[in-house]
Amino acid sequence: MASGSAIRGSRVGAGPMGEAERGDAAPRVLISYWCANGHETRPSFAAEAAQDAPETWDCPRCGFPGGQDQANPPSPVRNEPYKTHLAYVKERRTEEDGAALLDEALAALRARRGR
């Protein structure tokens, strides 16, 4: 059995919401974007801001970027693979630098043990 304190037939945002209460809707413009897979996306923008619309728009179906030129859609972004710490170290140091650092660290360690 439902409690008597609930207001029946209403929900958040319910009520007579017409243009008179919300104001007039801004004029809208639909702009088409096409991705490399041929998907078309048509987001709407305010007419006065249509000239400032972004050049690319991410496709909601495949995630590729879409452009306004259907014949020449932008190419998908190539993600760099994950690099390990060792890969970053090898970018900064040559094999010779690494060998010299290792020899120096081993010499310091051996000097400590020799005390």
PDB file of C-alpha atoms in Angstrom:
ATOM      1  CA  MET A   1       0.000   0.000   0.000  1.00  0.00           C
ATOM      2  CA  ALA A   2       1.409   3.429  -0.943  1.00  0.00           C
ATOM      3  CA  SER A   3       1.923   6.004   1.743  1.00  0.00           C
ATOM      4  CA  GLY A   4      -0.409   8.962   1.876  1.00  0.00           C
ATOM      5  CA  SER A   5       2.365  11.569   1.845  1.00  0.00           C
ATOM      6  CA  ALA A   6       3.277  11.137  -1.833  1.00  0.00           C
ATOM      7  CA  ILE A   7       1.894  13.611  -4.325  1.00  0.00           C
ATOM      8  CA  ARG A   8       0.303  11.421  -6.912  1.00  0.00           C
ATOM      9  CA  GLY A   9       0.685  12.143 -10.609  1.00  0.00           C
ATOM     10  CA  SER A  10       3.647  14.494 -10.376  1.00  0.00           C
ATOM     11  CA  ARG A  11       7.379  14.233 -10.803  1.00  0.00           C
ATOM     12  CA  VAL A  12      10.377  16.505 -10.786  1.00  0.00           C
ATOM     13  CA  GLY A  13       9.982  19.023 -13.588  1.00  0.00           C
ATOM     14  CA  ALA A  14       6.297  18.280 -14.078  1.00  0.00           C
ATOM     15  CA  GLY A  15       3.911  21.098 -14.705  1.00  0.00           C
ATOM     16  CA  PRO A  16       2.549  23.206 -17.479  1.00  0.00           C
ATOM     17  CA  MET A  17       5.806  24.078 -19.201  1.00  0.00           C
ATOM     18  CA  GLY A  18       4.990  25.985 -22.329  1.00  0.00           C
ATOM     19  CA  GLU A  19       6.769  28.671 -24.302  1.00  0.00           C
ATOM     20  CA  ALA A  20       5.082  31.297 -22.133  1.00  0.00           C
ATOM     21  CA  GLU A  21       6.874  30.054 -19.010  1.00  0.00           C
ATOM     22  CA  ARG A  22      10.259  29.185 -20.523  1.00  0.00           C
ATOM     23  CA  GLY A  23      10.568  31.988 -23.014  1.00  0.00           C
ATOM     24  CA  ASP A  24      11.093  31.727 -26.734  1.00  0.00           C
ATOM     25  CA  ALA A  25      13.477  29.103 -28.065  1.00  0.00           C
ATOM     26  CA  ALA A  26      16.550  30.435 -29.851  1.00  0.00           C
ATOM     27  CA  PRO A  27      16.644  29.755 -33.593  1.00  0.00           C
ATOM     28  CA  ARG A  28      18.716  26.627 -34.259  1.00  0.00           C
ATOM     29  CA  VAL A  29      20.922  25.490 -37.152  1.00  0.00           C
ATOM     30  CA  LEU A  30      21.848  21.856 -37.873  1.00  0.00           C
ATOM     31  CA  ILE A  31      25.404  21.344 -39.120  1.00  0.00           C
ATOM     32  CA  SER A  32      26.439  18.023 -40.679  1.00  0.00           C
ATOM     33  CA  TYR A  33      29.727  16.320 -39.830  1.00  0.00           C
ATOM     34  CA  TRP A  34      31.011  13.141 -41.552  1.00  0.00           C
ATOM     35  CA  CYS A  35      33.614  10.753 -40.159  1.00  0.00           C
ATOM     36  CA  ALA A  36      35.967   8.482 -42.130  1.00  0.00           C
ATOM     37  CA  ASN A  37      33.433   5.619 -41.800  1.00  0.00           C
ATOM     38  CA  GLY A  38      30.752   7.692 -43.561  1.00  0.00           C
ATOM     39  CA  HIS A  39      28.598   8.294 -40.474  1.00  0.00           C
ATOM     40  CA  GLU A  40      26.747  11.608 -40.431  1.00  0.00           C
ATOM     41  CA  THR A  41      26.248  13.520 -37.196  1.00  0.00           C
ATOM     42  CA  ARG A  42      24.026  16.610 -37.102  1.00  0.00           C
ATOM     43  CA  PRO A  43      24.382  18.573 -33.843  1.00  0.00           C
ATOM     44  CA  SER A  44      22.342  21.743 -33.515  1.00  0.00           C
ATOM     45  CA  PHE A  45      23.796  25.139 -32.707  1.00  0.00           C
ATOM     46  CA  ALA A  46      22.242  28.511 -31.996  1.00  0.00           C
ATOM     47  CA  ALA A  47      21.865  30.351 -35.301  1.00  0.00           C
ATOM     48  CA  GLU A  48      23.834  33.348 -34.068  1.00  0.00           C
ATOM     49  CA  ALA A  49      26.765  31.121 -33.015  1.00  0.00           C
ATOM     50  CA  ALA A  50      26.753  28.844 -36.097  1.00  0.00           C
ATOM     51  CA  GLN A  51      29.761  30.607 -37.624  1.00  0.00           C
ATOM     52  CA  ASP A  52      31.742  29.675 -34.480  1.00  0.00           C
ATOM     53  CA  ALA A  53      30.847  25.966 -34.735  1.00  0.00           C
ATOM     54  CA  PRO A  54      33.835  23.634 -34.290  1.00  0.00           C
ATOM     55  CA  GLU A  55      35.572  22.354 -37.417  1.00  0.00           C
ATOM     56  CA  THR A  56      35.514  18.769 -36.153  1.00  0.00           C
ATOM     57  CA  TRP A  57      32.966  16.815 -34.127  1.00  0.00           C
ATOM     58  CA  ASP A  58      33.492  13.335 -32.646  1.00  0.00           C
ATOM     59  CA  CYS A  59      31.262  10.674 -34.188  1.00  0.00           C
ATOM     60  CA  PRO A  60      28.987   9.155 -31.511  1.00  0.00           C
ATOM     61  CA  ARG A  61      28.904   5.806 -33.374  1.00  0.00           C
ATOM     62  CA  CYS A  62      32.615   5.062 -33.907  1.00  0.00           C
ATOM     63  CA  GLY A  63      34.486   7.828 -32.050  1.00  0.00           C
ATOM     64  CA  PHE A  64      36.396   9.055 -35.122  1.00  0.00           C
ATOM     65  CA  PRO A  65      36.566  12.805 -35.728  1.00  0.00           C
ATOM     66  CA  GLY A  66      34.095  14.145 -38.259  1.00  0.00           C
ATOM     67  CA  GLY A  67      34.473  17.144 -40.559  1.00  0.00           C
ATOM     68  CA  GLN A  68      32.035  19.317 -42.463  1.00  0.00           C
ATOM     69  CA  ASP A  69      33.393  18.229 -45.879  1.00  0.00           C
ATOM     70  CA  GLN A  70      31.760  14.899 -46.724  1.00  0.00           C
ATOM     71  CA  ALA A  71      34.264  14.148 -49.506  1.00  0.00           C
ATOM     72  CA  ASN A  72      37.307  14.722 -47.261  1.00  0.00           C
ATOM     73  CA  PRO A  73      36.605  13.651 -43.665  1.00  0.00           C
ATOM     74  CA  PRO A  74      39.489  14.030 -41.203  1.00  0.00           C
ATOM     75  CA  SER A  75      41.650  10.974 -40.676  1.00  0.00           C
ATOM     76  CA  PRO A  76      41.376   9.132 -37.366  1.00  0.00           C
ATOM     77  CA  VAL A  77      43.838  10.155 -34.671  1.00  0.00           C
ATOM     78  CA  ARG A  78      46.642   7.630 -34.249  1.00  0.00           C
ATOM     79  CA  ASN A  79      47.174   6.860 -30.587  1.00  0.00           C
ATOM     80  CA  GLU A  80      50.717   6.236 -29.444  1.00  0.00           C
ATOM     81  CA  PRO A  81      51.119   2.868 -27.757  1.00  0.00           C
ATOM     82  CA  TYR A  82      51.853   2.741 -24.047  1.00  0.00           C
ATOM     83  CA  LYS A  83      55.530   3.222 -23.269  1.00  0.00           C
ATOM     84  CA  THR A  84      57.283   1.570 -20.378  1.00  0.00           C
ATOM     85  CA  HIS A  85      59.641   3.401 -18.048  1.00  0.00           C
ATOM     86  CA  LEU A  86      62.551   1.683 -19.773  1.00  0.00           C
ATOM     87  CA  ALA A  87      61.442   3.013 -23.174  1.00  0.00           C
ATOM     88  CA  TYR A  88      61.478   6.581 -21.837  1.00  0.00           C
ATOM     89  CA  VAL A  89      64.929   6.030 -20.299  1.00  0.00           C
ATOM     90  CA  LYS A  90      66.257   4.690 -23.606  1.00  0.00           C
ATOM     91  CA  GLU A  91      65.007   7.851 -25.344  1.00  0.00           C
ATOM     92  CA  ARG A  92      67.103   9.984 -22.982  1.00  0.00           C
ATOM     93  CA  ARG A  93      70.252   7.862 -22.727  1.00  0.00           C
ATOM     94  CA  THR A  94      72.396   5.879 -25.133  1.00  0.00           C
ATOM     95  CA  GLU A  95      73.602   2.336 -24.426  1.00  0.00           C
ATOM     96  CA  GLU A  96      77.049   3.734 -23.626  1.00  0.00           C
ATOM     97  CA  ASP A  97      75.609   6.206 -21.089  1.00  0.00           C
ATOM     98  CA  GLY A  98      73.671   3.378 -19.447  1.00  0.00           C
ATOM     99  CA  ALA A  99      76.761   1.164 -19.246  1.00  0.00           C
ATOM    100  CA  ALA A 100      78.809   3.998 -17.724  1.00  0.00           C
ATOM    101  CA  LEU A 101      76.112   4.691 -15.094  1.00  0.00           C
ATOM    102  CA  LEU A 102      75.886   0.996 -14.247  1.00  0.00           C
ATOM    103  CA  ASP A 103      79.676   0.706 -13.871  1.00  0.00           C
ATOM    104  CA  GLU A 104      79.704   3.786 -11.625  1.00  0.00           C
ATOM    105  CA  ALA A 105      76.894   2.435  -9.429  1.00  0.00           C
ATOM    106  CA  LEU A 106      78.568  -0.989  -9.153  1.00  0.00           C
ATOM    107  CA  ALA A 107      81.889   0.606  -8.217  1.00  0.00           C
ATOM    108  CA  ALA A 108      80.172   2.672  -5.484  1.00  0.00           C
ATOM    109  CA  LEU A 109      78.414  -0.448  -4.174  1.00  0.00           C
ATOM    110  CA  ARG A 110      81.623  -2.477  -4.137  1.00  0.00           C
ATOM    111  CA  ALA A 111      83.423   0.371  -2.331  1.00  0.00           C
ATOM    112  CA  ARG A 112      80.769   0.334   0.394  1.00  0.00           C
ATOM    113  CA  ARG A 113      81.021  -3.401   0.901  1.00  0.00           C
ATOM    114  CA  GLY A 114      84.773  -3.238   1.044  1.00  0.00           C
ATOM    115  CA  ARG A 115      84.760  -1.047   4.171  1.00  0.00           C
TER     116      ARG A 115
END
